[in-house]
Short mmCIF file of N, CA and C in Angstrom, two decimals:
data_model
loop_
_atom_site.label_atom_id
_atom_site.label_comp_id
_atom_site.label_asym_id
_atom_site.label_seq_id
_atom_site.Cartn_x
_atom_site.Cartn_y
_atom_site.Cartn_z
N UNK A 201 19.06 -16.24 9.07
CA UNK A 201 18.59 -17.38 8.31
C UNK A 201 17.30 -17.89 8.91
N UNK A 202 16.24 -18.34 8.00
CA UNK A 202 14.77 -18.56 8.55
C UNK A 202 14.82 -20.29 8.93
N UNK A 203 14.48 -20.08 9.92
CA UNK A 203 14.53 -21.73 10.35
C UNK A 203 13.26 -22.06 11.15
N UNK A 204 12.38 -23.15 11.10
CA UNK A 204 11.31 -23.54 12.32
C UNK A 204 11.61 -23.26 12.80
N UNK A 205 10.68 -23.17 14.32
CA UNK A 205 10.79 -23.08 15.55
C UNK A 205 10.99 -21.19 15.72
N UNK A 206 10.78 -20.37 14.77
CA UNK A 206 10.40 -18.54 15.16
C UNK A 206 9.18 -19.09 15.83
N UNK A 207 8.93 -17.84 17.11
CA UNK A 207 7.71 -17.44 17.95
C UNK A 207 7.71 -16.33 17.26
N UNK A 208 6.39 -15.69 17.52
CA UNK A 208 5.85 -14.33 17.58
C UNK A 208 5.13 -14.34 18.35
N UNK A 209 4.82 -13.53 19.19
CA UNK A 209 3.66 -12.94 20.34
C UNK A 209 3.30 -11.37 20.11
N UNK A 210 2.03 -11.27 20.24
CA UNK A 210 1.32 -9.79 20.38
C UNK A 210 -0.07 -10.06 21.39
N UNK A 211 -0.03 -9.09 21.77
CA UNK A 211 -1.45 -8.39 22.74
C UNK A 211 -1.91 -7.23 22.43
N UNK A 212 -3.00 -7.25 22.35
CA UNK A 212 -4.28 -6.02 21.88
C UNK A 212 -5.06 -6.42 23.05
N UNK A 213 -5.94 -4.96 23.30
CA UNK A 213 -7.41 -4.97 23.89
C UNK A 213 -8.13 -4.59 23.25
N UNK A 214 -9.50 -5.51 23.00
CA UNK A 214 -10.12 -5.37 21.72
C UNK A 214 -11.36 -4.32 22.19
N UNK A 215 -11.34 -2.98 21.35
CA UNK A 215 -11.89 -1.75 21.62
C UNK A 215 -12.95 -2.41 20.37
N UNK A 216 -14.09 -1.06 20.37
CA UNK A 216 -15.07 -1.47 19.62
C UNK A 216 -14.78 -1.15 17.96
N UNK A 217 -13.65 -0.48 17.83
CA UNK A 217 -13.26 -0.62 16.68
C UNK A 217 -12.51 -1.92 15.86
N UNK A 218 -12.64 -2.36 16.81
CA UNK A 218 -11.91 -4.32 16.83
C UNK A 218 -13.13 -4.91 16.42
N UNK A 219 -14.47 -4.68 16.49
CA UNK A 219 -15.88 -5.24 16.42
C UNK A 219 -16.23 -5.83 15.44
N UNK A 220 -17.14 -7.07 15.05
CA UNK A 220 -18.01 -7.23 14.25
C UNK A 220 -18.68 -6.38 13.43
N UNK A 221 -19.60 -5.27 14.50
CA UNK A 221 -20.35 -4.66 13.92
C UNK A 221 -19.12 -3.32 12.76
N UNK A 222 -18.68 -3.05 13.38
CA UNK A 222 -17.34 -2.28 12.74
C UNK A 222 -17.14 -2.76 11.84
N UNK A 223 -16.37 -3.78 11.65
CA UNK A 223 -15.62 -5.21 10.08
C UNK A 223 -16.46 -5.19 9.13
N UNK A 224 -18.42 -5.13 9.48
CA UNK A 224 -19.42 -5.30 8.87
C UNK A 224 -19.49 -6.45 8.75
N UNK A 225 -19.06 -7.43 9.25
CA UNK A 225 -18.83 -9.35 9.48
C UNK A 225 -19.64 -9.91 10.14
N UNK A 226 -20.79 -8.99 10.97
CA UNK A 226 -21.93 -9.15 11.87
C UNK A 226 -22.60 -7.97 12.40
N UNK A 227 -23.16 -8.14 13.48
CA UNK A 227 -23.85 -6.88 13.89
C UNK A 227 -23.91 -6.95 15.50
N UNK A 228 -22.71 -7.76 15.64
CA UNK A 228 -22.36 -8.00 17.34
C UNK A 228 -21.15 -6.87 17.88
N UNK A 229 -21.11 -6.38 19.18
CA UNK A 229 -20.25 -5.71 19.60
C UNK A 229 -18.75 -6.94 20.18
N UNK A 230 -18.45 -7.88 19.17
CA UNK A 230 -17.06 -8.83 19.65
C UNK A 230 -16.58 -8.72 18.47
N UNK A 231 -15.52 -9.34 19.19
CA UNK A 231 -14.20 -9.51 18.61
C UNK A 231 -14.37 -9.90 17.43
N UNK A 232 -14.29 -9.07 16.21
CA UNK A 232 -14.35 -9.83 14.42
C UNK A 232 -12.99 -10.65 14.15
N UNK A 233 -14.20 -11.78 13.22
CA UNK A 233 -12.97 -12.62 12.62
C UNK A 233 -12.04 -12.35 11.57
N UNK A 234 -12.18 -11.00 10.68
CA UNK A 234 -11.43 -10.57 9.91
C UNK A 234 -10.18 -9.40 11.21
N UNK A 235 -10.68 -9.20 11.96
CA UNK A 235 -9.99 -8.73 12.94
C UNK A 235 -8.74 -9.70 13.59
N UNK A 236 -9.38 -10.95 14.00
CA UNK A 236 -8.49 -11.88 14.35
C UNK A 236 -7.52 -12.20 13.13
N UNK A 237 -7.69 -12.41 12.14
CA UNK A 237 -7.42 -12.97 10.69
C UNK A 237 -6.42 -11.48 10.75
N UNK A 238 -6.22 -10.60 11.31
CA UNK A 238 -5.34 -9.80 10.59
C UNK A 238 -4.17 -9.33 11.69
N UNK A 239 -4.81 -10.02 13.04
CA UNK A 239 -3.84 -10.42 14.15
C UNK A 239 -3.09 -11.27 13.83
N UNK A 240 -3.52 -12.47 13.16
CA UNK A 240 -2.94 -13.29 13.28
C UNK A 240 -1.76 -13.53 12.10
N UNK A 241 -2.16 -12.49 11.13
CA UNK A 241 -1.14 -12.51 10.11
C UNK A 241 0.19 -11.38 10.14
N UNK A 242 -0.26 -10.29 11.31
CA UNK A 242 0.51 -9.32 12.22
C UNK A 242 1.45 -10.04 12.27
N UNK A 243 1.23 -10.87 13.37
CA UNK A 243 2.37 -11.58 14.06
C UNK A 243 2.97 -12.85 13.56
N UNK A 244 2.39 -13.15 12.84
CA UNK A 244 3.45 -14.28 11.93
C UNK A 244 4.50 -13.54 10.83
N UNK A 245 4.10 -11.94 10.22
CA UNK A 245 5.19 -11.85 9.18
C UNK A 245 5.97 -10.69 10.51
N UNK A 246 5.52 -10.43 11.45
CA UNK A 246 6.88 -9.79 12.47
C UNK A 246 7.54 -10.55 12.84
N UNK A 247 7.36 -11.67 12.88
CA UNK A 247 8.10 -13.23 13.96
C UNK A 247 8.83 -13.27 12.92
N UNK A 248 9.17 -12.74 11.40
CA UNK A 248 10.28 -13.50 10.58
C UNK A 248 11.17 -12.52 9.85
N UNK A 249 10.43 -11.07 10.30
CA UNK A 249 11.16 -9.88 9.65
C UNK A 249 12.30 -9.30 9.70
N UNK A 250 12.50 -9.96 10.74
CA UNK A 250 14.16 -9.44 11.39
C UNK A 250 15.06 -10.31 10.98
N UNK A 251 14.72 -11.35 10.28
CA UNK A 251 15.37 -12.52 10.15
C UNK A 251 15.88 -12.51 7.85
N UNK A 252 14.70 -11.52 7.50
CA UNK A 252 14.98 -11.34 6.13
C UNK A 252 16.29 -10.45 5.96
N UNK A 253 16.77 -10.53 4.23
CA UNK A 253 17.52 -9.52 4.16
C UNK A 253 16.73 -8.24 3.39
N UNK A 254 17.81 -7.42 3.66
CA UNK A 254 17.14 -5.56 3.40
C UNK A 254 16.04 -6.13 2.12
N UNK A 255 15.34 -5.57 1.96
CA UNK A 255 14.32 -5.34 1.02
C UNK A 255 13.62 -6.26 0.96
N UNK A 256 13.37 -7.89 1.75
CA UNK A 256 12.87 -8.22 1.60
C UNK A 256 11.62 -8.60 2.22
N UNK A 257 10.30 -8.99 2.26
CA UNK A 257 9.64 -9.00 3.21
C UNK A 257 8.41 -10.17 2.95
N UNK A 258 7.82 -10.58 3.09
CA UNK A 258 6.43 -11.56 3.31
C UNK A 258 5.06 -10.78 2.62
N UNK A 259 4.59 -11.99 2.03
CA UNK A 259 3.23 -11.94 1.73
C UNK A 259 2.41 -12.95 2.14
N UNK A 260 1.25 -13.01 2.80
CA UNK A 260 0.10 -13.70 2.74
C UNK A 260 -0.34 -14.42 1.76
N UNK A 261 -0.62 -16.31 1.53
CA UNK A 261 -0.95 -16.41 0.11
C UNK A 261 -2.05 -17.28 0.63
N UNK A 262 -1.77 -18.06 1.69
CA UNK A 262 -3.16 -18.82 2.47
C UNK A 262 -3.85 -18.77 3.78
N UNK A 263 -4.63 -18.55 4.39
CA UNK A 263 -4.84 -18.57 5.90
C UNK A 263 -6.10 -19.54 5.96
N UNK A 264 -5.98 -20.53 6.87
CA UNK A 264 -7.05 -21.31 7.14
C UNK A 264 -7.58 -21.21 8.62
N UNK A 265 -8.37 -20.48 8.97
CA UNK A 265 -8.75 -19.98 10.45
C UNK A 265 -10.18 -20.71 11.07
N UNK A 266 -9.94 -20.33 11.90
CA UNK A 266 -11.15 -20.96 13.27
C UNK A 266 -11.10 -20.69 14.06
N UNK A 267 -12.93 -19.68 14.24
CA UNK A 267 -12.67 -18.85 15.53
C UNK A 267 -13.83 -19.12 16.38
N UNK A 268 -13.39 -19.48 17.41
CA UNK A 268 -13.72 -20.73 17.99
C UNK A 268 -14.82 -20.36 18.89
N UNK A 269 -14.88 -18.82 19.63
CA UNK A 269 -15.13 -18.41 21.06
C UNK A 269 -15.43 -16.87 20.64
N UNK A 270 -16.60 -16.42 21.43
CA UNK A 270 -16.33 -14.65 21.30
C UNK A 270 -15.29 -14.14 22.53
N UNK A 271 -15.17 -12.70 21.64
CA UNK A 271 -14.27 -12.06 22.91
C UNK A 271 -14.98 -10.77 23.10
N UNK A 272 -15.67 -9.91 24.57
CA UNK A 272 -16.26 -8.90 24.43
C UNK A 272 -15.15 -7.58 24.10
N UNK A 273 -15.64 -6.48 24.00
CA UNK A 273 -14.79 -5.03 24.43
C UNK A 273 -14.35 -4.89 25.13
N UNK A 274 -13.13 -4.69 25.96
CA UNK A 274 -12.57 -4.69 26.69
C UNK A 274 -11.31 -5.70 27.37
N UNK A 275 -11.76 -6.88 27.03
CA UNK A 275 -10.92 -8.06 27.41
C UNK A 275 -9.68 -8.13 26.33
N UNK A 276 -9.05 -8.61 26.86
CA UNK A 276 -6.82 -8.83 26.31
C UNK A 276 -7.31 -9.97 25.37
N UNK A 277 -6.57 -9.60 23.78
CA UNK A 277 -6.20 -10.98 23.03
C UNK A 277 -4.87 -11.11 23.21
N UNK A 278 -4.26 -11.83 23.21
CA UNK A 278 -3.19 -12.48 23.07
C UNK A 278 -2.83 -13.88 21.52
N UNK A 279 -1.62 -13.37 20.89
CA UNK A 279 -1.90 -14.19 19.83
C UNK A 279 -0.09 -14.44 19.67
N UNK A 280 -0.07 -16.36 19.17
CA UNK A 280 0.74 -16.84 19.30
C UNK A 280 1.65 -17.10 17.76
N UNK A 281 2.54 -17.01 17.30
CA UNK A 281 2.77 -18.15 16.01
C UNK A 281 4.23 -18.71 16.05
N UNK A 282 3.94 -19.72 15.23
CA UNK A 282 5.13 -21.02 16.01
C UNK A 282 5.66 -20.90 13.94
N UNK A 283 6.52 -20.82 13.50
CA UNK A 283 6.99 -21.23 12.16
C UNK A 283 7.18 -22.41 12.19
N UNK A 284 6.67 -23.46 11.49
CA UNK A 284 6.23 -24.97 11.52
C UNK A 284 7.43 -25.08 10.64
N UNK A 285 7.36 -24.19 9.10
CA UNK A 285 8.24 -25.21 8.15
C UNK A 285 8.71 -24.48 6.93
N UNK A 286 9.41 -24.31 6.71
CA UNK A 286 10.47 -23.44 5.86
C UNK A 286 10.59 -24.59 4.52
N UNK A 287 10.15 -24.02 3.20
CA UNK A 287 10.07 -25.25 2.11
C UNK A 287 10.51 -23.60 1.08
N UNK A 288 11.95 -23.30 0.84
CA UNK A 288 12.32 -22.44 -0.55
C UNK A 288 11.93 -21.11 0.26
N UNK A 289 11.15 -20.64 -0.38
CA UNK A 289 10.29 -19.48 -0.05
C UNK A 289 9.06 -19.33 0.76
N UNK A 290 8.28 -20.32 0.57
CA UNK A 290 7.09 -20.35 1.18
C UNK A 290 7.23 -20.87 2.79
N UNK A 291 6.55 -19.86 3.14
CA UNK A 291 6.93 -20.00 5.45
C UNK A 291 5.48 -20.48 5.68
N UNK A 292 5.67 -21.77 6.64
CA UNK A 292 4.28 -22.39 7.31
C UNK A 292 3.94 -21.88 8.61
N UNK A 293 2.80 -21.64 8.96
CA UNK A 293 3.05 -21.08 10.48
C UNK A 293 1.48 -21.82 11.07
N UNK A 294 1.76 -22.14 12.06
CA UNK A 294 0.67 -22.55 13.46
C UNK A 294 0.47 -21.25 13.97
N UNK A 295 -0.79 -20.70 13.74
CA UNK A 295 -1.12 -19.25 14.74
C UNK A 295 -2.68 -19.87 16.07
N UNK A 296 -2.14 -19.33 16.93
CA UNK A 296 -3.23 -19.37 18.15
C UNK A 296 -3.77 -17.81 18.92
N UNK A 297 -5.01 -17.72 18.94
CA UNK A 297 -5.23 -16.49 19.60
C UNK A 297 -6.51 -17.15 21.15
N UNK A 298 -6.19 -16.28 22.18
CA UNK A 298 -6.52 -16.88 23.22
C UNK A 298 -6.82 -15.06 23.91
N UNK A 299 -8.15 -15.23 24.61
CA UNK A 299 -8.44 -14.00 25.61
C UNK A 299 -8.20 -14.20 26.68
N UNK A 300 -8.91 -13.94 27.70
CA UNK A 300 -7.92 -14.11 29.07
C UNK A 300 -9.08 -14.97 29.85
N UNK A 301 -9.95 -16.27 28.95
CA UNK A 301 -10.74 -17.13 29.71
C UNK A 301 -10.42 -18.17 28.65
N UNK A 302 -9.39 -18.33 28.00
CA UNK A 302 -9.15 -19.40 26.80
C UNK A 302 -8.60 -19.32 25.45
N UNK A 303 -8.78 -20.10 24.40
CA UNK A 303 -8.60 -20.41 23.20
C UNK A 303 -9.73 -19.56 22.33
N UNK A 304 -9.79 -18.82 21.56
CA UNK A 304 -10.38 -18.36 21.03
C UNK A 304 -10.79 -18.53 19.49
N UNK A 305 -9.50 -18.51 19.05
CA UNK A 305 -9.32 -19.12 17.62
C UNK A 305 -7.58 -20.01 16.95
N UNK A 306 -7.66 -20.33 16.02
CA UNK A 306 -6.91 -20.97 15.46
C UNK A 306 -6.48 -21.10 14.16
N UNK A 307 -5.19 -21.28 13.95
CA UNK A 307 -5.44 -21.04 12.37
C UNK A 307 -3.64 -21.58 11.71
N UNK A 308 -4.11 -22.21 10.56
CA UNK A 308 -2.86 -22.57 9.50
C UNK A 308 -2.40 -21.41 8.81
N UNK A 309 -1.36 -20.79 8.65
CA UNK A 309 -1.10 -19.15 7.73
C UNK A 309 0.09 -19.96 6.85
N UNK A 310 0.00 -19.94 5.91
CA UNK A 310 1.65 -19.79 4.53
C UNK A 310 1.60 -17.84 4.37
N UNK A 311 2.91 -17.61 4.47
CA UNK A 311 3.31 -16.71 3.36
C UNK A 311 4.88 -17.01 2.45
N UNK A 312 4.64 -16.30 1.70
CA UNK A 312 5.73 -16.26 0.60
C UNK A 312 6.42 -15.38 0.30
N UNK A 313 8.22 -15.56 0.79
CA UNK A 313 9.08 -14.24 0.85
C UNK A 313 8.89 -13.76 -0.31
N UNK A 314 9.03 -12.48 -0.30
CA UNK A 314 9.30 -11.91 -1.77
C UNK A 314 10.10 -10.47 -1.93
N UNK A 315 10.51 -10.01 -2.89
CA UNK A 315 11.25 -8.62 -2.78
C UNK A 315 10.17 -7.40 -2.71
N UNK A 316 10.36 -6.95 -2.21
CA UNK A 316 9.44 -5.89 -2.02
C UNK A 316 8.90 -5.14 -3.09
N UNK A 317 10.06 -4.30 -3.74
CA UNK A 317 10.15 -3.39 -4.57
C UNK A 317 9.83 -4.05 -5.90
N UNK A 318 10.04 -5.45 -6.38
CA UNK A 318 9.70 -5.40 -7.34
C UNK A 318 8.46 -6.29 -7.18
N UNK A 319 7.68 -6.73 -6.28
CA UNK A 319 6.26 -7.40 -5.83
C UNK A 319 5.22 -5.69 -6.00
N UNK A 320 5.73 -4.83 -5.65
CA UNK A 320 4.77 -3.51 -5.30
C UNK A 320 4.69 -3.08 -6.44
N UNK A 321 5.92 -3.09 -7.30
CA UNK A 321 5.78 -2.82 -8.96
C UNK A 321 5.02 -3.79 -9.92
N UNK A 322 5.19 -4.72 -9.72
CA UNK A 322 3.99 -5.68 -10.54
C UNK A 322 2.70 -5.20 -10.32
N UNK A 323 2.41 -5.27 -8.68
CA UNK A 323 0.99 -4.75 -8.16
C UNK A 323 0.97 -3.56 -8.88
N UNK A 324 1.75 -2.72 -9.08
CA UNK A 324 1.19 -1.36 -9.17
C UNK A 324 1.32 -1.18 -11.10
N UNK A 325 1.49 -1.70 -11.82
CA UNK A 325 1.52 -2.49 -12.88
C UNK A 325 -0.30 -2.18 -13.80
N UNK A 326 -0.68 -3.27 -12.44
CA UNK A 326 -2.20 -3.78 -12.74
C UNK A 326 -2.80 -2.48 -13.40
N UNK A 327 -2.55 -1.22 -12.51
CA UNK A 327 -3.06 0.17 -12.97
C UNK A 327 -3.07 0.65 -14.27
N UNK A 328 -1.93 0.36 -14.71
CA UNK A 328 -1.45 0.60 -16.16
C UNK A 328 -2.69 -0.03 -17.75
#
């Protein structure tokens, strides 16, 4: 049963395929914010997956981020999420990502449980 108070934690070392210049989001060798943005949504729908039943799983519907700090090649992210608030379907989450000299970025995430099989069939629908 999904209740506040899930953690999730993950660690990466951000290689240059982790990059700005990589994402195409800049033309710097750090840490991209669509990179962080997809850390940070990693670990908020693993922090609740074990907790669904069979077939069901999470979607992404908002992320409000802020990235605060660069991180070079080589240095540890570390990224946090706290499940704030359980309202029906829709999961609130507090995400934090931090390198190994601070806070790096920050961010509000919702997703919205849904069934898998028939969310992938709508999507796959669109084709038709």
């Amino acid at each position: 049963m999904l209740r506040s108070g899930i953690k999730g934690y993950q660690e990466i070392t951000v290689t240059t395929e982790d990059t700005a210049k990589v994402y195409k989001s800049g033309t710097l060798e750090v840490f991209a914010t669509p990179r962080m943005a997809a850390l940070m949504e990693e670990t908020a729908w693993k922090s609740v997956a074990g907790e669904l039943d069979s077939g069901m799983g999470t979607v992404g519907i908002r992320l409000e981020l802020d990235h605060l700090a660069p991180t070079p090649v080589g240095m540890k992210v570390c990224c946090e999420s706290l499940l704030e608030k359980v309202d029906g379907r829709k999961l609130s989450f507090t995400v934090t990502a931090k390198d190994e000299k601070g806070e790096i970025g920050k961010a509000m995430h919702e997703r919205f449980i849904v069934e898998e099989e028939k969310f992938q069939n709508k999507a796959n629908q669109k084709k038709s």
